[in-house]
Structure formats: structure tokens, C-alpha cells
GROMACS .gro file of C-alpha atoms in nm:
model
  355
    1MET     CA    1   8.777   3.439  11.893
    2THR     CA    2   8.809   3.620  12.225
    3THR     CA    3   8.974   3.961  12.244
    4ILE     CA    4   9.226   3.951  12.527
    5ALA     CA    5   9.383   4.293  12.481
    6GLU     CA    6   9.309   4.621  12.305
    7PHE     CA    7   9.536   4.919  12.259
    8SER     CA    8   9.523   5.276  12.139
    9ILE     CA    9   9.781   5.542  12.058
   10GLY     CA   10   9.718   5.896  12.174
   11SER     CA   11   9.837   6.208  11.994
   12THR     CA   12   9.919   6.551  12.136
   13ARG     CA   13   9.927   6.890  11.966
   14ILE     CA   14   9.900   7.221  12.152
   15LEU     CA   15   9.997   7.476  11.885
   16ASP     CA   16   9.873   7.418  11.533
   17PRO     CA   17  10.075   7.527  11.227
   18SER     CA   18   9.912   7.872  11.233
   19GLY     CA   19  10.029   7.927  11.592
   20ALA     CA   20   9.679   7.891  11.733
   21VAL     CA   21   9.626   7.709  12.063
   22VAL     CA   22   9.435   7.387  12.000
   23GLY     CA   23   9.518   7.197  12.321
   24ASP     CA   24   9.549   7.259  12.692
   25LEU     CA   25   9.847   7.483  12.758
   26PRO     CA   26  10.078   7.343  13.027
   27ASP     CA   27  10.175   7.578  13.310
   28PHE     CA   28  10.518   7.664  13.171
   29ALA     CA   29  10.359   7.794  12.850
   30SER     CA   30  10.202   8.089  13.031
   31ASP     CA   31  10.551   8.222  13.109
   32ARG     CA   32  10.684   8.447  12.830
   33ASP     CA   33  11.045   8.393  12.936
   34GLU     CA   34  11.007   8.015  12.916
   35LEU     CA   35  10.870   8.036  12.563
   36VAL     CA   36  11.135   8.285  12.453
   37ALA     CA   37  11.403   8.047  12.583
   38LEU     CA   38  11.257   7.767  12.370
   39TYR     CA   39  11.236   7.997  12.068
   40ARG     CA   40  11.591   8.125  12.116
   41ALA     CA   41  11.724   7.768  12.137
   42MET     CA   42  11.553   7.677  11.810
   43VAL     CA   43  11.682   7.992  11.637
   44LEU     CA   44  12.036   7.924  11.761
   45THR     CA   45  12.014   7.565  11.641
   46ARG     CA   46  11.906   7.680  11.296
   47ALA     CA   47  12.183   7.940  11.282
   48PHE     CA   48  12.437   7.671  11.371
   49ASP     CA   49  12.286   7.448  11.105
   50ALA     CA   50  12.320   7.710  10.832
   51LYS     CA   51  12.680   7.787  10.926
   52ALA     CA   52  12.775   7.420  10.942
   53ILE     CA   53  12.641   7.360  10.593
   54ALA     CA   54  12.821   7.668  10.461
   55LEU     CA   55  13.148   7.548  10.612
   56GLN     CA   56  13.102   7.198  10.468
   57ARG     CA   57  13.026   7.334  10.122
   58THR     CA   58  13.354   7.526  10.130
   59GLY     CA   59  13.560   7.231  10.247
   60ARG     CA   60  13.605   7.345  10.606
   61LEU     CA   61  13.380   7.091  10.781
   62GLY     CA   62  13.316   6.720  10.737
   63THR     CA   63  12.991   6.554  10.631
   64TYR     CA   64  12.712   6.713  10.832
   65ALA     CA   65  12.356   6.607  10.922
   66SER     CA   66  12.118   6.901  10.918
   67SER     CA   67  11.831   6.935  11.166
   68LEU     CA   68  11.647   7.196  10.956
   69GLY     CA   69  11.276   7.189  11.037
   70GLN     CA   70  11.323   6.946  11.327
   71GLU     CA   71  11.443   7.190  11.594
   72ALA     CA   72  11.139   7.149  11.818
   73VAL     CA   73  11.215   6.785  11.895
   74PRO     CA   74  11.560   6.820  12.056
   75VAL     CA   75  11.491   7.160  12.210
   76GLY     CA   76  11.158   7.065  12.368
   77LEU     CA   77  11.305   6.739  12.491
   78ALA     CA   78  11.616   6.897  12.646
   79ALA     CA   79  11.405   7.164  12.814
   80ALA     CA   80  11.219   6.888  12.997
   81MET     CA   81  11.535   6.713  13.112
   82ARG     CA   82  11.714   6.778  13.438
   83PRO     CA   83  12.091   6.836  13.439
   84ASP     CA   84  12.156   6.494  13.595
   85ASP     CA   85  11.951   6.304  13.338
   86VAL     CA   86  12.165   6.152  13.064
   87LEU     CA   87  12.119   6.225  12.694
   88VAL     CA   88  12.209   5.944  12.453
   89PRO     CA   89  12.176   6.122  12.120
   90SER     CA   90  12.173   6.034  11.755
   91PHE     CA   91  12.315   6.277  11.499
   92ARG     CA   92  12.045   6.548  11.472
   93GLU     CA   93  12.028   6.650  11.836
   94HIS     CA   94  12.236   6.968  11.810
   95GLY     CA   95  11.954   7.163  11.972
   96ALA     CA   96  11.942   6.933  12.275
   97GLN     CA   97  12.319   6.931  12.311
   98LEU     CA   98  12.337   7.311  12.300
   99TRP     CA   99  12.058   7.342  12.555
  100ARG     CA  100  12.240   7.105  12.790
  101GLY     CA  101  12.568   7.295  12.774
  102VAL     CA  102  12.766   7.155  12.482
  103THR     CA  103  12.925   7.459  12.318
  104LEU     CA  104  12.901   7.571  11.959
  105GLU     CA  105  13.278   7.537  11.931
  106GLU     CA  106  13.262   7.173  12.045
  107LEU     CA  107  12.991   7.093  11.791
  108PHE     CA  108  13.195   7.249  11.510
  109LEU     CA  109  13.501   7.051  11.620
  110PHE     CA  110  13.308   6.722  11.619
  111TRP     CA  111  13.163   6.776  11.275
  112GLY     CA  112  13.508   6.886  11.160
  113GLY     CA  113  13.641   6.542  11.249
  114ASP     CA  114  13.810   6.646  11.573
  115GLU     CA  115  13.717   6.416  11.862
  116ARG     CA  116  13.791   6.691  12.111
  117GLY     CA  117  13.444   6.805  12.012
  118ASN     CA  118  13.302   6.495  12.181
  119ASP     CA  119  13.483   6.567  12.508
  120PHE     CA  120  13.216   6.805  12.632
  121ALA     CA  121  13.311   7.047  12.906
  122GLY     CA  122  12.945   7.071  13.002
  123PRO     CA  123  12.722   6.762  13.037
  124ARG     CA  124  13.000   6.521  13.126
  125GLU     CA  125  12.776   6.215  13.153
  126ASP     CA  126  12.592   6.270  12.825
  127PHE     CA  127  12.694   6.032  12.551
  128PRO     CA  128  12.876   6.148  12.237
  129THR     CA  129  12.691   6.178  11.909
  130CYS     CA  130  12.602   5.834  11.772
  131VAL     CA  131  12.628   5.816  11.394
  132PRO     CA  132  12.550   5.442  11.346
  133VAL     CA  133  12.172   5.401  11.323
  134GLY     CA  134  12.010   5.284  11.644
  135THR     CA  135  12.315   5.118  11.799
  136HIS     CA  136  12.300   5.353  12.096
  137ALA     CA  137  11.954   5.243  12.212
  138PRO     CA  138  12.081   4.940  12.410
  139HIS     CA  139  12.342   5.168  12.568
  140ALA     CA  140  12.064   5.396  12.691
  141VAL     CA  141  11.890   5.100  12.853
  142GLY     CA  142  12.214   5.008  13.027
  143VAL     CA  143  12.245   5.361  13.161
  144ALA     CA  144  11.886   5.356  13.280
  145LEU     CA  145  11.928   5.017  13.447
  146ALA     CA  146  12.234   5.145  13.634
  147MET     CA  147  12.026   5.440  13.757
  148LYS     CA  148  11.758   5.204  13.876
  149LEU     CA  149  12.001   4.972  14.056
  150ARG     CA  150  12.156   5.273  14.229
  151GLN     CA  151  11.807   5.397  14.321
  152GLU     CA  152  11.878   5.732  14.159
  153PRO     CA  153  11.579   5.947  14.055
  154ARG     CA  154  11.721   6.011  13.710
  155ALA     CA  155  11.639   5.908  13.355
  156ALA     CA  156  11.825   5.815  13.037
  157VAL     CA  157  11.693   5.980  12.722
  158CYS     CA  158  11.758   5.818  12.385
  159VAL     CA  159  11.676   5.980  12.051
  160PHE     CA  160  11.675   5.808  11.713
  161GLY     CA  161  11.514   5.845  11.373
  162ASP     CA  162  11.222   5.663  11.217
  163GLY     CA  163  11.455   5.431  11.025
  164ALA     CA  164  11.613   5.312  11.349
  165THR     CA  165  11.278   5.172  11.464
  166SER     CA  166  11.316   4.905  11.195
  167LYS     CA  167  11.642   4.785  11.347
  168GLY     CA  168  11.690   4.509  11.600
  169ASP     CA  169  11.897   4.729  11.830
  170VAL     CA  170  11.601   4.956  11.898
  171LEU     CA  171  11.343   4.680  11.928
  172GLU     CA  172  11.566   4.485  12.167
  173ALA     CA  173  11.629   4.799  12.371
  174LEU     CA  174  11.256   4.869  12.402
  175ASN     CA  175  11.194   4.509  12.502
  176MET     CA  176  11.456   4.502  12.777
  177ALA     CA  177  11.359   4.848  12.903
  178GLY     CA  178  11.009   4.710  12.949
  179VAL     CA  179  11.128   4.391  13.118
  180TRP     CA  180  11.350   4.582  13.359
  181GLN     CA  181  11.113   4.880  13.394
  182ALA     CA  182  11.416   5.095  13.330
  183PRO     CA  183  11.387   5.474  13.375
  184ALA     CA  184  11.431   5.548  13.005
  185VAL     CA  185  11.255   5.777  12.760
  186PHE     CA  186  11.289   5.689  12.393
  187VAL     CA  187  11.212   5.957  12.136
  188VAL     CA  188  11.159   5.875  11.770
  189ASN     CA  189  11.245   6.180  11.563
  190ASN     CA  190  11.017   6.075  11.278
  191ASN     CA  191  11.118   6.302  10.990
  192GLY     CA  192  10.959   6.080  10.728
  193TRP     CA  193  11.278   5.957  10.565
  194ALA     CA  194  11.549   5.699  10.634
  195ILE     CA  195  11.796   5.863  10.393
  196SER     CA  196  11.606   5.800  10.066
  197VAL     CA  197  11.354   5.547  10.199
  198PRO     CA  198  11.017   5.701  10.284
  199ARG     CA  199  10.837   5.612  10.604
  200ALA     CA  200  10.575   5.407  10.416
  201ARG     CA  201  10.843   5.170  10.284
  202GLN     CA  202  11.003   5.118  10.625
  203THR     CA  203  10.711   4.962  10.809
  204ALA     CA  204  10.347   4.874  10.767
  205ALA     CA  205  10.272   4.996  11.119
  206GLU     CA  206  10.019   5.279  11.131
  207THR     CA  207  10.229   5.465  11.387
  208LEU     CA  208  10.581   5.420  11.519
  209ALA     CA  209  10.458   5.485  11.872
  210GLN     CA  210  10.273   5.154  11.864
  211LYS     CA  211  10.606   4.971  11.857
  212ALA     CA  212  10.602   5.032  12.231
  213ILE     CA  213  10.303   4.803  12.265
  214GLY     CA  214  10.503   4.493  12.181
  215ALA     CA  215  10.748   4.585  12.456
  216GLY     CA  216  10.472   4.638  12.709
  217ILE     CA  217  10.545   5.004  12.762
  218PRO     CA  218  10.344   5.321  12.694
  219GLY     CA  219  10.377   5.484  12.356
  220GLU     CA  220  10.228   5.803  12.223
  221GLN     CA  221  10.258   6.034  11.927
  222ILE     CA  222  10.302   6.410  11.926
  223ASP     CA  223  10.324   6.686  11.669
  224GLY     CA  224  10.702   6.711  11.653
  225ASN     CA  225  10.688   7.065  11.512
  226ASP     CA  226  10.513   7.187  11.827
  227VAL     CA  227  10.785   7.259  12.082
  228ILE     CA  228  10.530   7.316  12.359
  229ALA     CA  229  10.380   6.971  12.305
  230MET     CA  230  10.726   6.817  12.287
  231ARG     CA  231  10.834   6.965  12.618
  232HIS     CA  232  10.501   6.888  12.785
  233VAL     CA  233  10.489   6.521  12.686
  234ALA     CA  234  10.860   6.473  12.763
  235ASP     CA  235  10.806   6.637  13.104
  236ARG     CA  236  10.540   6.379  13.181
  237ALA     CA  237  10.741   6.080  13.055
  238LEU     CA  238  11.053   6.188  13.243
  239ALA     CA  239  10.863   6.238  13.568
  240ARG     CA  240  10.718   5.891  13.527
  241ALA     CA  241  11.060   5.739  13.464
  242ARG     CA  242  11.228   5.914  13.758
  243SER     CA  243  10.953   5.806  13.996
  244GLY     CA  244  10.985   5.437  13.910
  245GLY     CA  245  10.704   5.419  13.656
  246GLY     CA  246  10.922   5.274  13.380
  247PRO     CA  247  11.002   5.364  13.021
  248THR     CA  248  10.803   5.551  12.756
  249LEU     CA  249  10.829   5.576  12.379
  250ILE     CA  250  10.741   5.911  12.220
  251GLU     CA  251  10.701   5.940  11.844
  252ALA     CA  252  10.756   6.303  11.738
  253VAL     CA  253  10.618   6.351  11.386
  254THR     CA  254  10.813   6.614  11.199
  255TYR     CA  255  10.969   6.646  10.852
  256ARG     CA  256  11.321   6.659  10.714
  257LEU     CA  257  11.332   6.980  10.512
  258SER     CA  258  11.695   6.929  10.413
  259ASP     CA  259  11.902   6.652  10.260
  260HIS     CA  260  11.978   6.355  10.486
  261THR     CA  261  12.335   6.484  10.516
  262THR     CA  262  12.559   6.703  10.306
  263ALA     CA  263  12.663   6.381  10.126
  264ASP     CA  264  12.304   6.335  10.007
  265ASP     CA  265  12.098   6.498   9.729
  266ALA     CA  266  11.731   6.459   9.822
  267SER     CA  267  11.618   6.602   9.487
  268ARG     CA  268  11.708   6.264   9.336
  269TYR     CA  269  11.425   6.090   9.521
  270ARG     CA  270  11.164   6.348   9.621
  271GLU     CA  271  10.996   6.639   9.444
  272ASP     CA  272  10.995   7.000   9.561
  273THR     CA  273  10.616   6.981   9.556
  274ASP     CA  274  10.639   6.710   9.825
  275VAL     CA  275  10.859   6.927  10.046
  276SER     CA  276  10.706   7.273  10.010
  277PRO     CA  277  10.385   7.206  10.211
  278HIS     CA  278  10.598   7.112  10.510
  279TRP     CA  279  10.753   7.459  10.527
  280LYS     CA  280  10.410   7.575  10.643
  281GLN     CA  281  10.432   7.333  10.936
  282GLU     CA  282  10.783   7.416  11.059
  283PRO     CA  283  10.836   7.487  11.427
  284LEU     CA  284  11.000   7.829  11.440
  285VAL     CA  285  10.729   8.019  11.256
  286ARG     CA  286  10.464   7.843  11.462
  287LEU     CA  287  10.605   7.952  11.800
  288ARG     CA  288  10.700   8.299  11.674
  289THR     CA  289  10.345   8.357  11.560
  290TYR     CA  290  10.214   8.254  11.901
  291LEU     CA  291  10.470   8.469  12.084
  292THR     CA  292  10.369   8.768  11.875
  293ALA     CA  293   9.998   8.721  11.933
  294ALA     CA  294  10.003   8.621  12.299
  295HIS     CA  295  10.318   8.776  12.443
  296GLY     CA  296  10.394   9.088  12.239
  297TRP     CA  297  10.700   8.957  12.054
  298THR     CA  298  10.812   9.244  11.831
  299LYS     CA  299  11.010   9.290  11.513
  300ALA     CA  300  11.286   9.447  11.723
  301ASP     CA  301  11.289   9.142  11.952
  302GLU     CA  302  11.319   8.918  11.650
  303GLU     CA  303  11.599   9.116  11.486
  304ALA     CA  304  11.797   9.134  11.810
  305LEU     CA  305  11.765   8.760  11.864
  306LEU     CA  306  11.870   8.673  11.509
  307ARG     CA  307  12.169   8.905  11.534
  308ALA     CA  308  12.278   8.762  11.870
  309CYS     CA  309  12.252   8.401  11.749
  310ASP     CA  310  12.435   8.474  11.423
  311ASP     CA  311  12.712   8.656  11.611
  312ALA     CA  312  12.753   8.367  11.857
  313VAL     CA  313  12.771   8.113  11.576
  314ASP     CA  314  13.015   8.322  11.371
  315ALA     CA  315  13.243   8.369  11.672
  316ALA     CA  316  13.238   7.996  11.747
  317ALA     CA  317  13.314   7.912  11.385
  318GLU     CA  318  13.615   8.146  11.389
  319THR     CA  319  13.741   7.977  11.707
  320TYR     CA  320  13.696   7.636  11.546
  321LEU     CA  321  13.877   7.738  11.229
  322ALA     CA  322  14.164   7.882  11.432
  323THR     CA  323  14.204   7.569  11.644
  324PRO     CA  324  14.525   7.382  11.552
  325PRO     CA  325  14.456   7.020  11.449
  326MET     CA  326  14.559   6.734  11.669
  327PRO     CA  327  14.898   6.580  11.580
  328PRO     CA  328  14.869   6.273  11.351
  329ASP     CA  329  14.978   6.034  11.625
  330ALA     CA  330  14.674   6.135  11.830
  331MET     CA  331  14.485   5.861  11.648
  332PHE     CA  332  14.674   5.610  11.860
  333ALA     CA  333  14.577   5.769  12.192
  334HIS     CA  334  14.289   5.669  12.422
  335THR     CA  335  14.206   5.337  12.252
  336PHE     CA  336  14.445   5.101  12.431
  337ALA     CA  337  14.605   5.131  12.775
  338GLU     CA  338  14.908   4.968  12.613
  339LEU     CA  339  14.939   4.979  12.235
  340PRO     CA  340  14.964   4.640  12.058
  341ALA     CA  341  15.295   4.586  11.884
  342ASP     CA  342  15.161   4.638  11.531
  343LEU     CA  343  15.005   4.972  11.621
  344GLU     CA  344  15.315   5.074  11.811
  345ALA     CA  345  15.511   5.008  11.492
  346GLN     CA  346  15.268   5.215  11.287
  347LYS     CA  347  15.293   5.499  11.535
  348ALA     CA  348  15.671   5.487  11.523
  349ALA     CA  349  15.669   5.489  11.143
  350LEU     CA  350  15.435   5.786  11.141
  351THR     CA  351  15.635   5.993  11.385
  352GLY     CA  352  15.978   5.890  11.255
  353GLY     CA  353  16.070   5.710  11.577
  354ASP     CA  354  16.232   5.373  11.617
  355GLU     CA  355  16.016   5.062  11.580
   0.00000   0.00000   0.00000
């Protein structure tokens, strides 16, 4: 037998779980303000997360997907994006959406079942949250292809979980992105679980990054709890995409510290002893430790930041709770330019009008 091709998958970590520097720091990481911005975004994301769960548990929010322990992936990724790139998110990218200008009030509205929360005032070209698993990946390739055909130096960024990499939508999207050399960056938020199915029962592949190989595009793995590594590797992939170098797949290895959603009970399929070691790996403590050691982050800094984030989240939640619901007939709006007769009849019956 003759070997006609060989491949390898690289891995990047810059801060280890103790907050020690174990890789080459990129230039932005020498700037205290840049690191504080990343830390603040992760703290705000976690504060939103806690409030959303509290609201759901008291019947004031719909089913919610927590991003607890995974904040470094969306925040590091969004920090690397330019405003005119397009985010095509899955359902744990609250941190990226907030960074890009989606408001806390809009996120609460969306998770409260109000589609006005998907009509972002900020990043108007970003896609709404995609709840179906992996179905948005082909959309991201379409966006990227349009950018290429228009000769725009932009990129489409698509995020999905480890379970989505076992779906045809994602594999087909990777394949066509490679064929078309589309300016797309795919990020696998590998939290170890596809609801109750562990990573080991989803695929026999040693890494998820190597799924890029079959599509003929670069793939690499990073420590997904290291926000510096996440931003650095995303920076590089985005620059490559915008300059015509084609797509990249990044596998960010992290861990889902929470239930899959508030409709799930993870204690039914995993032990606390399996989860507890991962608390020592989580991203906020890691960066805070480094900020303290290298940039003089103080207890007063920390307390002020926590207070500011909690206040912002509480104020947004109050605004959300005080927002009048849409009228019932709103469900008929925006789907058809002209309502079909059967839906027109339903609308009339609902509103008491004539059929």
C-alpha cells in the first residue's frame, strides 16, 4: 500500500486552568483593557444565564438553554469578528450576540417566546437564534458564498454543538464550503453532550476538528475554556476567510456544566463526580486569575463588575416583564404576503371578525 495523504490536527491553549500562560500570547493579550472587555462579556453572559434560569423556574420565561461554563467560546469568537461579518448562531451563543450588540432585553424577549426578540436593533444582518440542530450550517455557507460572489472581504461565522457534527446538514455544509472556498468559519462548541448522549457515543472520530479533513478544509482544536486562545484562533481563521483563503473548522473543547436546557435533568444520566472536575477548568476563573496576577485586577474591580452586570441584567429583566405581549393575531403576520383563505378564516375567528 502507498500512502497518498497524511493529516494532523493541531491544538491551541494559551492559558491553562490555573491561569498560567502556557502558549505564545497574541498581541491583544498584552492590553489590560482588551482582557477586561473579554472578562466583562463572560461575566455579563453568566449573569444573564442565571437570571434567565430563575425566570424560567418561576414561570416567567420559556424553555432556556444555558451556556454555563461555555462563555469563552462565543465571547472569544465575537471579539474576533468585525461588525460586518455575519453570525449564524445556534442556541448557546448569548455571549456572542451580546458582544455584537443584541440587547439583554431582546434576548429575554426571545426566550420568553416573543419574536420581537429576534428582530435585533443592533447586528441587522446576523441570523436569529437557530434551535433546530445544525440546520443553519447550510445557510451560513449560502451567506458566505454571496459574500464571495460580491467580492466582499467579509466572513460568515456558524456555531453549532458537537451533536450537530453527526448530522448531514453540517457535513454537507462543510463539503460545499470547501468546494466553493467560501469565506466561512465553523465553530464546534464541543461541550461533551448532545442532550443526554455523551461525545463518545456520537462518533468514533478522535477529534471533531478532523471532520474538516473530509471536506478538504483546515481544522484545528482549541481549549474552549481559554478565551484568549478562542479569540486568537478565530482571528486567524477570519483573516484567512476574508482574504480569500477559504473556510476553517474550529473545534472548541469545553464542558456543559448545566442541564441541556431547563426542560432537561442531567442528573438522570451523569454523576456529580463526572461534572465537578470541570468546574476547575471553567473560563471565568481562569482569566480572572491571570488578570489578577498579570494586570493587577483587584477585589474592588471584581465587586464593581459583578454589581454592574447584575444591575444591567435586572433592569433588562424588568423591562422584559413589563413589555405588553403581542396581540394573538400577530401569529398571522409576516409569514405570507397574502394570507391563504384557511388562515384568514382562523384569524377572523380569533379576532371576532367576519370570515
